[in-house]
Structures are given as C-alpha cells and as structure tokens.
Amino acid sequence: MLLWVSLLALASVSGQLETAPKPVISLQPPWTTAFQGESVLLTCNGVPINSPQETTWFYENQGSQASSVTPGNTCVVQETGNYQCQHSGSSLSVSVHLIFSAASLILQAPLSVFEGDTMVLRCLRRPGSALKNTTMYKNQEAQAPLRDGSDLRVHGAMLRDNGWYHCKADKESCCSVVSNPVEIQVQELFPRPRLTASPAPPTEGSPVTLTCETQLPPQRSDVQLWFCFFREGQALGSGCSSSPELQIPAMRSEDTGSYWCQAQTVTLSVAKESLRSYIRVRRAIPSVQIHTRPPKESVFEGQKLVLVCSVRGVPGPISVSWYKRPNLHLATEIPLSQEAEFRISTVKSSDAGKYYCVANSIRSTEVTIQMKVPVSRPVLTRMPHGSRVLEGDEMTLRCEARRGSLPILYQFFHEDVLLKEIQLTSRRESFLRFSLAAEHSGNYYCTTNNGLGPQRSAAVTLSVHVPVSHPVLTHIPPGSRAPEGDEMTLLCEARRGSLPILYQFFHEEVLLKEIQLTSRRESFLRFSLTAEHSGNYYCTANNGLGPQRSAAVTLSVIVPASRPVLTLRAPGSQALVGDTVELHCEAQTGSPPILYRFYHDGVTLGNSSAPSGGGVSFNLSLTAEHSGNYSCEADNGLGAQHSEVVPLSVTVPASRPVLTLRAPGAQALVGDMVELHCEAQTGSPPILYHFYHDGVTLGSSSAPSGGGVSFNLSLTAEHSGNYSCEADNGLGAQRSEVVTLSVTVPASRPVLTLRAPGAQALVGDTVELHCEAQTGSPPILYRFYHDGVTLGNSSAPSGGGVSFNLSLTAEHSGNYSCEADNGLGAQRSELVPLSITGLTGSRGGHVTTGVTGVLLSLVGLAAVVLLFYYWLPGRAGGRPLLSLAGRRPACDASSSSSHSDPQEPTYHNVPAWLEMQPVYSNVNPKGGDVVYSEVCRVQGRNKRAAATTARLPEDKDSSVIYSQVKVTSTPGSRSQLSASSAPHR
C-alpha cells in the first residue's frame, strides 16, 4: 500500500502547500473490487497538524446515505458504495467507489494508475468455483492467457494502456464465465514542466535562478523527481539533481540563448521537457556596491569581517581603493587594499566606522560598521518567592541580561514550551505575569539573544498546589450488571489536584484498598467477581488539602443460569392422546430474570420468563404428533444452557381397523389363496389383531412396529360368509366392519336324464331332458345338445337343475348331452342315446295269449329276483342295488325322488364320480324297443346301505341281472311284453 504524506491538495515540488488541505483515501488491499464477505481497510491520509485524531466517514449507495466517526484515520468496510472522508478543518476527500461482488470471477484493479506505474490487474476466482483457463481481455481483444494465480503486469504504464479490461474463465461443466469490466485511465504523473528565470530578464554580471516548475498529485507526492537544465543543448551545472532550482552566480552576455529543463523520475520511467525559453542577458549599468560578510548588523567584537566591493558594468581593468571615514567630513584611504575584498581578521572596537570603495573613479555607497557586545547569561527570578504556591495566586517571572548590545530578544519557556517573546531596545529586563493554575507547575527558564547567540537562564521550579477534585469512580467493563467470574476493574480518578494523592476504595463502607500515587492521577482495584461482590462502591482522594469522595457506583453480579432440568408431568403412568402434559423447566441457580424456551425435536414450542427466578411450566394437550424428544433452555443473558433431552411417547388407542380381502382374481374360487389384511390407521404399537369368520376366531397376529397384518386362507366352499377383524393395543379393542366373502364353486359335471311317457320313446311323445350339476355356485347356465347341435339353454339362478321338453319326431333319435356353466368353465355331461320307435296309436292293443303268458312268466321271475335283490342288501342296512321300472336307477344316487315318476321308464347316463361299473350294456339294439339299456352296481358308496341290501347269488363275477328288456307293443295295446331274460355273466 502506498504511504501518503500529509498533502491534501496538489502541492508544488518547491514545497509550497495549499491552504485548504484535502484528504486522500487509500485502500488495503489496494483493489476496488472484492468478494462479498471480504473487507477493505480505508485510510484517510492527510491529517492536519494539531487536529483531533478522529475522522468522519461518509457512505452513499443508491440513494442511501450514512456517516460515522472513527478514532484515528482508518475504517474497515464490507459494503458496496461510495466512500469519502473528512478531518476537522479539511474539505471532503475525493469519492472512492468499492464493489463487493457475489460473482464467481472478478477482475481486481488498483484505485488509480499513473504514468510509469507497474499496473497490476488480478483476475480472481472465488474459492471452490470450478473455473479454469483464465484469459485477460482489453477492449474485447484477448491478451495473453493467465496461469493459475498469476496477474497481468504492465510495466511503465502509459496513456496507450487506457481501455476497458475484463477476464474470462471456462466452467468445467458447461460454459464461460465473464468478470466485471474495469476501465483503466492512466493519469499524468506530473504536467510538463515550466522553466522560469529570476530575475527576468537577467542583467549581465548579476546572478540568476532558473526554476523547473511542475507538481505531483497527492497520491504520488512521495515520488522523487530529478531536474536537469539545458542551454543550447548543453547541460548546465553538475548534471541532474533533486533540486528544481539552478543558481547561476553571474550572467554574461554570451549566456544569452535558448534554455529548457527536464523533470524525470529516478527510474527514468517518466521524463518530460519544458518548452524552450529564450533568455536574453541585458548589459549592466555601471554600479559599485559594498557588501559585508557577516551582514553589517551582526558584526561583533572578536570575529572576522569581510567587505566586498561589487563592480558591475565598469570596463576593465578595474582598480579598487578602500576608504574609512571615522567622522562625517574625513575619509582615509586604506593602504594595501587594492583587491575587491577587504578583510579584518579580528574585529576590535576601533574598527567601527563608515566604509566605502572606489572602482575606476566610481564610488560605492557607504557601509556603517558598529561593534556589538554579546548578551550575558540571563537571570530568571519569580515573585512571590517560596517553594509552595497555591492555585489562583498571581505570579511574576523576571528575566534580566546584565550586559549585551541592544536590541535583545527575550523568550520565556515552561517545560520547553515557548510562553512569550519580546524584543527590547531600551532596557535589559523583561517580565511575564499570570494567574496560577494547576498546569503551571513545572520548570521555567528564559533566553536572551542580541544576534550573537542565545543565552539560557538557570531553571526555576514552580509547584502549584491544587486541592484535589471530587474523584470519579468508574468500572471496566461498564454497566451495572456483570457476570460472575468476570474480571472487574474499579478506576478512581481525581482529575485535578496536586500530587501525591492518597486513594481509598470502599465496598458498603468497608475499606478494600488504599494507595498513594505520586506520578499519576488514577488508581485501580482489580478483582474476580463473585455473587458477594454485588453492592455499592465509592472511593476517596486526599492530597493533604482535604479528602474528596466520589459518587457511589452500584454493581450487580449476575450468576449465569445453570443447566436446567426438564420434567414431564402426565396424569397417569402413560401419556395418552388428549391428556394435558405439563413441561416444567427449572435452572437451580442463575440471576433473574431467566428466559426459558421449550423445544420439541429441535423446534421451538414457546417461551416464558421467570422474573424472580425459579422455573416455568408449559402445558400441552397431547396428540399423536407430540411423541418425540423434548428439551428446554435457560438464558439470563450470560449464555443459554440446554437441558438434557427427555423422550415422550404418546400412546394412541388403536383406531377402528379396516379389513381387506385380497383374492388372486375378481372372484374368490375354491382353491384360491385369499389374504385377509387388517390394519388400524392409527394406534401406538404393538397392536394385536384377531380375525373372525362368522364370529368364530380364525387366528391372531401382532404388529410390533404398528401397521397391519395379514392372514391367508386356502378357500373351500365352507369359507363363504362374513369376516371381520379386531385391533387391540391395550387401550380398548376396535372391531372392523363386516366383509362378506362368497366362495364361487365351479359347476360339476352335470347328469342328463331323459324322461319319456312310457317304456319306449315314440314319435309324438314329449320327452323331458333334465340336466343337473350336483355342485356349483349359482347362477348356472345349462345348454342342451342333440348330436352336438344346440337345442336350447336355460338358467338356474338359485342352483339345481333345469329341464328341456321335446315333442319327438323320427329325427330326434340320436345322442343327447347337456352342459353346465357358472362362469368358471363349462362342464359337459356324458352322452345319452335316444331311440325313437315309429309306431303310433293306442298303447293298450291286444296281445296274443302266448306272448302274454311268456311275459307273465317273465314278470314273475323278475319279481322273485327283485325280492331277493332287495332283501339281501337290506340286511346290511343299505338300499337296493337295482332300480327297475317305476324306480330310479341305483347308479343315479344323487337324484331326488321328486324328479322320478314310478310309472315312467327312465333313460339316463351314469356320471363317473359315482364310480359306476357297468358289465354289459346295450345302447342301441337293432331289434325292438329297449326299456333298460344298462343295469349297474354301485361299489362301496354306502357301507350301511350295503349291509341292509339283499345280496345277489354268491357269484363274485356276476354284476348284471338283465342285459336287455324289450317291450312289444301293438297299436291297440302295450300291455303284452316280450323279453329275452337270459342272464349274462
């Protein structure tokens, strides 16, 4: 940073200063741009002499203005804006504009650049920004790229370096970043010098002074300039020097010519020439003058005296004669004095008189030489006399020089500070009178001087006794309250009063300390604060002229709050939703007032103050969200103290659970795995869940961390019904709503039964086709088929079977089947053949007697066999194995008796699930009408029935009694039967 001298406006190199100083602001670091968060030290240079050491600072930014006063001449700033400073008695400084940028790339430049400076431009990246490849630009043209951490340096700045500068850097992820632009204007270090000559124009033989005038700006007033003088291209004098003046003792006529000067820096970085000035040397008018060395007023006895005869404008050779005239009318030539100088090695009183010289008959003016006597050492005395004087007394100091030529200059000093000076021409003593004050104590002396050197008197000591003033008691740090453990300093000061002074410190009238001081006016008492130090303090001061007591100072010692204790008070052993919980926070020690704050998981709940100390409480009406960690804080201004964390678990009763049934598909089918999920949306864990089916417990499961649980069922038909669940966490069980589950059973393979009016199906008969699936969830759609062609369909909304009627024609012979479908897959029955006889007319035609006899014999035999058949299984508790005409076949065990007509022959198919084992079958015999096409046996279907059913003859291989029964009918009658009753084995 540049060190500025106390020049507040432009000053000439010759040393002349402006009368109205103007401060100059300098920066440290020297940049006008910085990152936000950084600071810049401003220095207001140019403090006027004897001005108070404080500075007024002015700040302005976008219409906002502020000012502040700082001790000294520095100020630290961190805000963007314009800054000015002012000292007492000075004008405002030039405004300085600072920028504190939030950008990631900034260009830093100095506050000002002058000719010849080494200009430094710094392209600075914010720490942590991913920037690289920095390049400097001037007037939008790229300069040399900058290495990391390097600056752009321009040595010997000139006006050609003016322009707009900025820098650019690459961002690793995307693009380029451009800094702030900076305009550089190189200022003139000093203007072109001006050559002056004094006197102007010069006279032949007379001396002349050449001056090279220029001026430096206040910011560069410390720059050293060298000056060179030239005449007609030839250097004058001994070369360049730091003086802007060149003395030429005597000008000659041949010295007429063109003159100029050059001002340059020591490093020659800046050098400027003045304009050419033509100086003409005038011819001198003949003149003879006399001069003395020393001046004639200072010629004293015993010293050397030289008289010089100066001759100008007198053509040579020159002859000089010296004359002394002791009186007005007589002049005597001094022999052996033909030179231009007349020397008297030791002046005596007899050398006094009037002297003149004559050069080639031209006479000089006269010079009077008077002898002077050196002044003697003065004597200083005071009135009144005595070693002890009091404030307010009148004092007279007398200074006397008992010999010495007049006039004599008298000076009075107090502690080397000039109080008064006076020159006397008629007497040899001087006086100084003043009224005594405390500051008049000290050493006094006087001096006398009549031009032959000052003489100093012996010192006179004056002690002014001043009664002590009321002392002032202050404490450091200030303030009526101070924390326990702090260092406290009591300062007792009597601002007036002669030393020595006895100081005493008191606390509540108890003497703490006393000390007598002989060299200063304030006394200190230091101690470390405890609670007992609270109270009133005062001090006294006494210098023997009466004690003085200070005003009392009250000190309150503040004890920091201790770590508080947080207590949670709930109505019961558990904190339930809806309860009111009291949070009580208390610090055991600490000076009131104490501010308490309450926190839940680090978030402020509220605060309360205890003006007289103690603790405070905070009430909460609990909800589920109030579970968590609680703490409190105690603060009495000496640092906040946090309690330990206290956890609170709010127990929430389980809400009414929701039961959800989750099946693999849209319907619940037999064999599916159904998930029963029960969940209470709220409730403190653990929660025990129970599952119910039609009020009967299925099972239970616990959720230790809350949430829901599941229960799986592999469905059977019995699982249809109402389901519910229950949630219980010990605060009362909650039952879900009932959810109904309907288990859909696929339709089983149906059984098709054909029912005709008689033993044979004849053209014109109405045949009922009855189709029924023994199991399956309704509704069931039934379809009827004849040789694979759909006859029709019908639905059973409530289950069971359906019938389909046919009015027979010859085309209706063939195979019949039916299909049952409840949406879970169609099931087809087995085929049932139907053979239609083409005869029509009365079924009661006459039958031949032979045929009737055979038929009756056959019937009788059949009856015996049937009786035996029913008797045998009846003993075993079963039922008949065979069902003949008028009874339902034993192989259709699932059909109810309500569907059979005891008078009608039945045509049917036998389902596989009844495990039928037909031995012989005659599905479609070519001759005759078949009444029974199959006789079968049921194996192991009902053991109890088998025990009561009449057994067949003990033939293990015989299962069929009749393989074919034929009915022979005539148009008139169907009562006569013919049958082939040969049994088959």
Coordinates of N, CA and C in Angstrom, one line a residue, residues 496-676:
R496 N -8.2 16.7 39.0 CA -7.5 17.9 39.4 C -6.9 17.6 40.8
G497 N -5.8 18.3 41.1 CA -5.2 18.1 42.4 C -3.8 17.8 42.4
S498 N -3.0 18.5 43.3 CA -1.6 18.3 43.3 C -1.2 16.9 43.8
L499 N -0.2 16.4 43.2 CA 0.3 15.1 43.7 C 1.2 15.3 44.9
P500 N 1.4 14.3 45.8 CA 0.8 13.0 45.8 C -0.6 13.0 46.3
I501 N -1.4 11.9 45.8 CA -2.8 11.8 46.2 C -3.0 10.4 46.8
L502 N -3.7 10.4 48.0 CA -4.0 9.1 48.6 C -5.4 8.7 48.2
Y503 N -5.5 7.5 47.6 CA -6.8 6.9 47.1 C -7.2 5.8 48.0
Q504 N -8.5 5.7 48.3 CA -9.1 4.7 49.1 C -10.3 4.1 48.4
F505 N -10.5 2.8 48.4 CA -11.7 2.1 47.8 C -12.5 1.5 48.9
F506 N -13.9 1.7 48.8 CA -14.8 1.2 49.8 C -15.9 0.4 49.1
H507 N -16.3 -0.7 49.8 CA -17.5 -1.5 49.4 C -18.4 -1.6 50.6
E508 N -19.6 -0.9 50.4 CA -20.6 -0.9 51.5 C -19.9 -0.4 52.8
E509 N -19.1 0.7 52.7 CA -18.4 1.4 53.8 C -17.3 0.6 54.4
V510 N -16.9 -0.5 53.7 CA -15.8 -1.3 54.2 C -14.6 -1.0 53.3
L511 N -13.4 -0.6 53.9 CA -12.2 -0.3 53.2 C -11.7 -1.5 52.5
L512 N -11.5 -1.4 51.1 CA -10.9 -2.5 50.4 C -9.4 -2.3 50.1
K513 N -9.0 -1.1 49.8 CA -7.6 -0.9 49.4 C -7.3 0.6 49.5
E514 N -6.1 1.0 49.9 CA -5.6 2.4 49.8 C -4.2 2.4 49.2
I515 N -4.0 3.5 48.4 CA -2.7 3.6 47.8 C -2.4 5.0 47.5
Q516 N -1.1 5.5 47.7 CA -0.7 6.8 47.5 C 0.1 6.9 46.2
L517 N -0.3 7.8 45.3 CA 0.3 7.9 44.0 C 1.0 9.2 43.9
T518 N 2.2 9.2 43.3 CA 3.0 10.4 43.2 C 3.2 10.8 41.7
S519 N 2.8 9.9 40.8 CA 3.1 10.2 39.4 C 1.9 10.1 38.5
R520 N 0.8 9.7 38.9 CA -0.4 9.7 38.1 C -1.7 10.0 38.9
R521 N -2.8 10.2 38.3 CA -4.0 10.7 39.0 C -5.1 9.6 39.0
E522 N -4.8 8.4 38.7 CA -5.9 7.4 38.8 C -5.3 6.2 39.4
S523 N -6.2 5.5 40.2 CA -5.8 4.3 40.9 C -6.8 3.2 40.5
F524 N -6.3 1.9 40.5 CA -7.1 0.8 40.0 C -7.2 -0.2 41.2
L525 N -8.4 -0.9 41.1 CA -8.6 -2.0 42.0 C -9.2 -3.1 41.1
R526 N -8.5 -4.3 41.1 CA -9.0 -5.4 40.2 C -9.3 -6.6 41.1
F527 N -10.4 -7.3 40.7 CA -10.8 -8.5 41.4 C -11.7 -9.3 40.5
S528 N -11.8 -10.6 40.8 CA -12.7 -11.5 40.0 C -14.0 -11.6 40.7
L529 N -15.1 -11.4 40.0 CA -16.4 -11.2 40.6 C -17.0 -12.5 41.1
T530 N -17.6 -12.4 42.3 CA -18.4 -13.5 42.8 C -19.8 -12.9 43.2
A531 N -20.7 -13.7 43.6 CA -22.0 -13.2 44.0 C -22.0 -12.2 45.1
E532 N -21.0 -12.3 46.0 CA -20.9 -11.4 47.2 C -20.4 -10.0 46.8
H533 N -20.0 -9.8 45.6 CA -19.5 -8.5 45.2 C -20.5 -7.5 44.8
S534 N -21.8 -8.0 44.8 CA -22.9 -7.0 44.5 C -23.0 -6.0 45.6
G535 N -23.3 -4.8 45.2 CA -23.5 -3.7 46.2 C -23.0 -2.4 45.7
N536 N -22.8 -1.4 46.7 CA -22.4 -0.1 46.4 C -20.9 0.1 46.6
Y537 N -20.2 0.8 45.7 CA -18.8 1.1 45.8 C -18.6 2.6 45.7
Y538 N -17.5 3.1 46.4 CA -17.1 4.5 46.2 C -15.6 4.6 46.6
C539 N -15.0 5.7 46.2 CA -13.6 5.9 46.5 C -13.4 7.4 47.0
T540 N -12.3 7.6 47.7 CA -11.9 8.9 48.2 C -10.5 9.3 47.7
A541 N -10.3 10.6 47.6 CA -8.9 11.1 47.2 C -8.6 12.2 48.1
N542 N -7.3 12.3 48.5 CA -6.8 13.3 49.5 C -5.4 13.6 49.2
N543 N -5.1 14.9 49.0 CA -3.7 15.3 48.8 C -3.2 16.3 49.9
G544 N -3.9 16.1 51.1 CA -3.5 17.0 52.2 C -4.3 18.3 52.3
L545 N -5.1 18.6 51.3 CA -5.9 19.8 51.3 C -7.4 19.5 51.6
G546 N -7.6 18.3 52.1 CA -9.0 17.9 52.4 C -9.4 16.7 51.5
P547 N -10.0 15.6 52.1 CA -10.5 14.5 51.3 C -11.7 14.8 50.5
Q548 N -11.8 14.1 49.4 CA -13.0 14.2 48.5 C -13.5 12.8 48.2
R549 N -14.9 12.7 48.2 CA -15.5 11.4 48.0 C -16.2 11.3 46.7
S550 N -16.1 10.2 46.0 CA -16.8 10.0 44.7 C -18.3 9.7 44.9
A551 N -19.0 9.8 43.8 CA -20.4 9.3 43.9 C -20.3 7.7 43.9
A552 N -21.4 7.2 44.5 CA -21.5 5.7 44.6 C -21.8 5.1 43.3
V553 N -21.2 3.9 43.1 CA -21.5 3.1 41.9 C -22.0 1.7 42.4
T554 N -23.2 1.4 41.8 CA -23.9 0.1 42.2 C -23.5 -0.9 41.2
L555 N -23.1 -2.1 41.7 CA -22.7 -3.2 40.9 C -23.6 -4.4 41.2
S556 N -24.2 -5.0 40.2 CA -25.0 -6.2 40.4 C -24.3 -7.4 39.7
V557 N -23.8 -8.4 40.5 CA -23.1 -9.5 39.9 C -24.2 -10.5 39.4
I558 N -24.1 -10.8 38.2 CA -25.1 -11.8 37.6 C -24.5 -13.2 37.6
V559 N -25.2 -14.1 38.1 CA -24.8 -15.5 38.1 C -25.4 -16.2 36.9
P560 N -24.6 -16.8 36.0 CA -25.1 -17.5 34.8 C -26.1 -18.6 35.2
A561 N -27.1 -18.7 34.4 CA -28.1 -19.8 34.7 C -27.4 -21.2 34.6
S562 N -27.7 -22.0 35.5 CA -27.2 -23.4 35.4 C -28.0 -24.2 34.4
R563 N -27.5 -25.4 34.2 CA -28.2 -26.3 33.2 C -29.5 -26.6 33.8
P564 N -30.6 -26.3 33.0 CA -31.9 -26.6 33.6 C -32.3 -28.1 33.5
V565 N -33.3 -28.4 34.4 CA -33.8 -29.7 34.4 C -35.3 -29.7 33.9
L566 N -35.6 -30.5 32.9 CA -36.9 -30.6 32.3 C -37.6 -31.8 32.9
T567 N -38.8 -31.5 33.4 CA -39.7 -32.6 34.0 C -41.0 -32.6 33.2
L568 N -41.4 -33.8 32.8 CA -42.7 -34.0 32.2 C -43.7 -34.6 33.1
R569 N -44.8 -34.0 33.4 CA -45.8 -34.5 34.3 C -47.1 -34.8 33.6
A570 N -47.4 -36.1 33.6 CA -48.6 -36.6 32.9 C -49.6 -37.0 33.9
P571 N -50.9 -37.1 33.6 CA -52.0 -37.5 34.6 C -51.8 -39.0 35.0
G572 N -51.3 -39.8 34.2 CA -51.2 -41.2 34.5 C -49.8 -41.7 34.2
S573 N -49.7 -43.1 34.3 CA -48.4 -43.7 34.0 C -48.0 -43.6 32.5
Q574 N -49.1 -43.5 31.7 CA -48.8 -43.4 30.3 C -49.4 -42.0 29.8
A575 N -48.8 -41.5 28.8 CA -49.2 -40.3 28.2 C -50.1 -40.6 27.0
L576 N -51.4 -40.3 27.2 CA -52.4 -40.7 26.2 C -52.8 -39.5 25.4
V577 N -53.3 -39.8 24.1 CA -53.8 -38.7 23.3 C -55.0 -38.1 24.1
G578 N -55.0 -36.7 24.1 CA -56.0 -36.0 24.8 C -55.6 -35.6 26.2
D579 N -54.6 -36.2 26.8 CA -54.1 -35.8 28.1 C -53.4 -34.4 28.0
T580 N -53.4 -33.7 29.1 CA -52.6 -32.5 29.2 C -51.4 -32.8 30.0
V581 N -50.2 -32.6 29.4 CA -48.9 -32.8 30.0 C -48.3 -31.5 30.3
E582 N -47.7 -31.4 31.5 CA -47.0 -30.2 31.9 C -45.5 -30.4 31.8
L583 N -44.9 -29.5 31.0 CA -43.4 -29.5 30.8 C -42.9 -28.4 31.8
H584 N -42.1 -28.8 32.8 CA -41.6 -27.9 33.8 C -40.1 -27.8 33.6
C585 N -39.6 -26.6 33.4 CA -38.2 -26.3 33.2 C -37.7 -25.4 34.3
E586 N -36.5 -25.8 34.9 CA -36.1 -25.0 36.0 C -34.5 -25.1 36.1
A587 N -33.9 -23.9 36.2 CA -32.5 -23.8 36.5 C -32.3 -23.6 38.0
Q588 N -31.4 -24.4 38.6 CA -31.3 -24.4 40.1 C -30.6 -23.1 40.5
T589 N -29.7 -22.6 39.7 CA -29.0 -21.3 40.0 C -29.0 -20.4 38.8
G590 N -28.9 -19.1 39.1 CA -28.9 -18.1 38.0 C -29.6 -16.9 38.4
S591 N -29.1 -15.7 38.0 CA -29.7 -14.4 38.4 C -30.9 -14.2 37.5
P592 N -32.0 -13.8 38.1 CA -33.2 -13.5 37.3 C -33.0 -12.1 36.6
P593 N -33.9 -11.8 35.6 CA -34.9 -12.7 35.1 C -34.2 -13.8 34.2
I594 N -34.9 -15.0 34.1 CA -34.4 -16.1 33.3 C -35.5 -16.3 32.3
L595 N -35.1 -16.4 31.0 CA -36.0 -16.7 29.9 C -35.8 -18.2 29.6
Y596 N -37.0 -18.9 29.7 CA -37.0 -20.3 29.4 C -37.6 -20.5 28.0
R597 N -37.0 -21.4 27.2 CA -37.6 -21.8 25.9 C -37.8 -23.4 25.9
F598 N -38.9 -23.8 25.3 CA -39.2 -25.2 25.2 C -39.1 -25.7 23.8
Y599 N -38.5 -26.9 23.6 CA -38.3 -27.4 22.2 C -38.8 -28.9 22.1
H600 N -39.4 -29.1 20.9 CA -39.8 -30.5 20.6 C -39.1 -30.9 19.3
D601 N -38.2 -31.9 19.4 CA -37.4 -32.3 18.3 C -36.7 -31.1 17.7
G602 N -36.2 -30.2 18.5 CA -35.4 -29.1 18.0 C -36.2 -27.9 17.5
V603 N -37.6 -28.0 17.5 CA -38.4 -26.9 17.1 C -39.0 -26.3 18.3
T604 N -39.0 -24.9 18.3 CA -39.4 -24.1 19.4 C -40.9 -24.3 19.6
L605 N -41.3 -24.6 20.9 CA -42.8 -24.7 21.2 C -43.2 -23.4 21.8
G606 N -42.4 -22.7 22.5 CA -42.8 -21.4 23.2 C -41.8 -21.0 24.2
N607 N -42.0 -19.9 24.8 CA -41.0 -19.4 25.8 C -41.8 -18.7 26.9
S608 N -41.1 -18.6 28.1 CA -41.7 -17.9 29.2 C -40.6 -17.4 30.1
S609 N -40.9 -16.3 30.7 CA -39.8 -15.7 31.6 C -40.2 -15.9 33.1
A610 N -39.1 -16.1 33.9 CA -39.3 -16.1 35.3 C -38.6 -14.9 35.9
P611 N -39.4 -13.8 36.1 CA -38.8 -12.5 36.5 C -38.0 -12.6 37.8
S612 N -38.5 -13.5 38.7 CA -37.9 -13.6 40.0 C -37.1 -14.9 40.2
G613 N -36.8 -15.6 39.1 CA -36.0 -16.8 39.2 C -37.0 -18.0 39.3
G614 N -36.5 -19.2 39.6 CA -37.3 -20.4 39.7 C -37.5 -20.9 38.3
G615 N -38.5 -21.8 38.2 CA -38.8 -22.4 36.9 C -40.2 -22.0 36.4
V616 N -40.5 -22.4 35.2 CA -41.7 -22.1 34.5 C -42.3 -23.4 33.9
S617 N -43.6 -23.4 33.6 CA -44.2 -24.6 33.0 C -44.8 -24.2 31.7
F618 N -45.0 -25.3 30.9 CA -45.7 -25.2 29.6 C -46.6 -26.4 29.4
N619 N -47.8 -26.2 29.1 CA -48.8 -27.3 29.0 C -49.1 -27.6 27.6
L620 N -49.2 -29.0 27.4 CA -49.5 -29.5 26.0 C -50.7 -30.4 26.1
S621 N -51.7 -30.2 25.2 CA -52.8 -31.1 25.1 C -52.4 -32.1 24.0
L622 N -52.1 -33.4 24.4 CA -51.4 -34.3 23.6 C -52.2 -34.8 22.3
T623 N -51.5 -34.9 21.3 CA -51.9 -35.5 20.0 C -50.8 -36.5 19.7
A624 N -51.1 -37.3 18.7 CA -50.1 -38.4 18.3 C -48.8 -37.7 17.8
E625 N -48.9 -36.5 17.3 CA -47.7 -35.8 16.8 C -46.7 -35.4 17.9
H626 N -47.2 -35.4 19.1 CA -46.4 -34.9 20.2 C -45.4 -35.9 20.7
S627 N -45.4 -37.1 20.2 CA -44.3 -38.0 20.6 C -43.0 -37.5 20.1
G628 N -41.9 -37.7 20.8 CA -40.6 -37.2 20.4 C -39.7 -36.8 21.6
N629 N -38.7 -36.1 21.3 CA -37.7 -35.6 22.3 C -38.0 -34.2 22.6
Y630 N -38.0 -33.9 23.9 CA -38.2 -32.6 24.4 C -37.0 -32.1 25.2
S631 N -36.8 -30.8 25.1 CA -35.7 -30.2 25.9 C -36.1 -28.7 26.2
C632 N -35.4 -28.1 27.1 CA -35.6 -26.7 27.4 C -34.3 -26.0 27.5
E633 N -34.4 -24.7 27.5 CA -33.2 -23.8 27.5 C -33.5 -22.7 28.5
A634 N -32.4 -22.4 29.3 CA -32.5 -21.3 30.3 C -31.5 -20.3 29.9
D635 N -31.9 -19.0 29.8 CA -31.0 -17.9 29.4 C -31.3 -16.7 30.2
N636 N -30.3 -16.2 30.9 CA -30.4 -14.9 31.6 C -29.4 -13.9 31.1
G637 N -29.0 -14.0 29.8 CA -28.2 -13.1 29.1 C -26.7 -13.4 29.2
L638 N -26.4 -14.5 29.9 CA -25.0 -14.9 30.1 C -24.6 -16.2 29.4
G639 N -25.4 -16.5 28.4 CA -25.2 -17.8 27.7 C -26.4 -18.7 28.0
A640 N -27.0 -19.2 26.9 CA -28.1 -20.2 27.1 C -27.5 -21.5 27.5
Q641 N -28.3 -22.2 28.4 CA -28.0 -23.6 28.9 C -29.1 -24.5 28.5
H642 N -28.8 -25.6 27.9 CA -29.8 -26.6 27.4 C -29.9 -27.8 28.4
S643 N -31.1 -28.2 28.6 CA -31.3 -29.3 29.5 C -31.0 -30.6 28.7
E644 N -31.0 -31.7 29.4 CA -30.9 -33.0 28.7 C -32.2 -33.3 28.0
V645 N -32.1 -34.1 27.0 CA -33.3 -34.5 26.2 C -34.2 -35.5 27.0
V646 N -35.5 -35.2 27.0 CA -36.5 -36.1 27.7 C -37.4 -36.6 26.6
P647 N -37.4 -38.0 26.4 CA -38.3 -38.5 25.4 C -39.7 -38.6 25.9
L648 N -40.7 -38.4 25.0 CA -42.1 -38.6 25.4 C -42.8 -39.4 24.3
S649 N -43.4 -40.5 24.8 CA -44.1 -41.4 23.8 C -45.6 -41.3 24.1
V650 N -46.3 -40.7 23.2 CA -47.8 -40.5 23.3 C -48.4 -41.8 22.8
T651 N -49.2 -42.4 23.7 CA -49.9 -43.7 23.4 C -51.2 -43.3 22.8
V652 N -51.4 -43.9 21.5 CA -52.6 -43.6 20.8 C -53.5 -44.8 20.7
P653 N -54.8 -44.8 21.2 CA -55.6 -46.0 21.0 C -55.7 -46.4 19.6
A654 N -55.8 -47.7 19.4 CA -55.9 -48.2 18.0 C -57.3 -47.7 17.5
S655 N -57.2 -47.3 16.2 CA -58.5 -46.8 15.5 C -59.2 -48.1 15.0
R656 N -60.4 -47.8 14.6 CA -61.2 -49.0 14.0 C -60.5 -49.5 12.8
P657 N -60.1 -50.8 12.8 CA -59.3 -51.3 11.7 C -60.2 -51.5 10.4
V658 N -59.5 -51.6 9.4 CA -60.1 -51.8 8.1 C -59.6 -53.2 7.6
L659 N -60.6 -54.1 7.3 CA -60.4 -55.4 6.8 C -60.4 -55.4 5.3
T660 N -59.4 -55.9 4.7 CA -59.4 -56.0 3.2 C -59.1 -57.4 2.8
L661 N -59.9 -58.0 1.9 CA -59.8 -59.3 1.3 C -59.2 -59.2 0.0
R662 N -58.0 -59.9 -0.2 CA -57.3 -59.8 -1.5 C -57.3 -61.2 -2.1
A663 N -58.0 -61.3 -3.2 CA -58.0 -62.6 -3.9 C -57.2 -62.5 -5.2
P664 N -56.8 -63.6 -5.8 CA -56.0 -63.6 -7.0 C -56.7 -63.0 -8.2
G665 N -58.1 -63.2 -8.2 CA -58.8 -62.7 -9.3 C -60.0 -61.9 -8.8
A666 N -60.9 -61.6 -9.8 CA -62.1 -60.8 -9.5 C -63.0 -61.6 -8.6
Q667 N -63.0 -63.0 -8.7 CA -63.9 -63.8 -7.9 C -63.0 -64.7 -7.0
A668 N -63.6 -65.0 -5.8 CA -62.9 -66.0 -4.9 C -63.3 -67.4 -5.3
L669 N -62.4 -68.2 -5.7 CA -62.7 -69.5 -6.2 C -62.2 -70.5 -5.2
V670 N -62.8 -71.7 -5.2 CA -62.4 -72.8 -4.4 C -61.0 -73.1 -4.8
G671 N -60.1 -73.2 -3.8 CA -58.7 -73.5 -4.0 C -57.8 -72.3 -4.1
D672 N -58.5 -71.1 -4.3 CA -57.7 -69.8 -4.3 C -57.1 -69.6 -2.9
M673 N -56.0 -68.8 -2.9 CA -55.4 -68.4 -1.6 C -55.8 -66.9 -1.4
V674 N -56.6 -66.7 -0.4 CA -57.1 -65.3 -0.1 C -56.4 -64.8 1.1
E675 N -55.9 -63.5 0.9 CA -55.2 -62.8 2.0 C -56.2 -61.9 2.7
L676 N -56.4 -62.1 4.0 CA -57.2 -61.2 4.8 C -56.2 -60.2 5.5

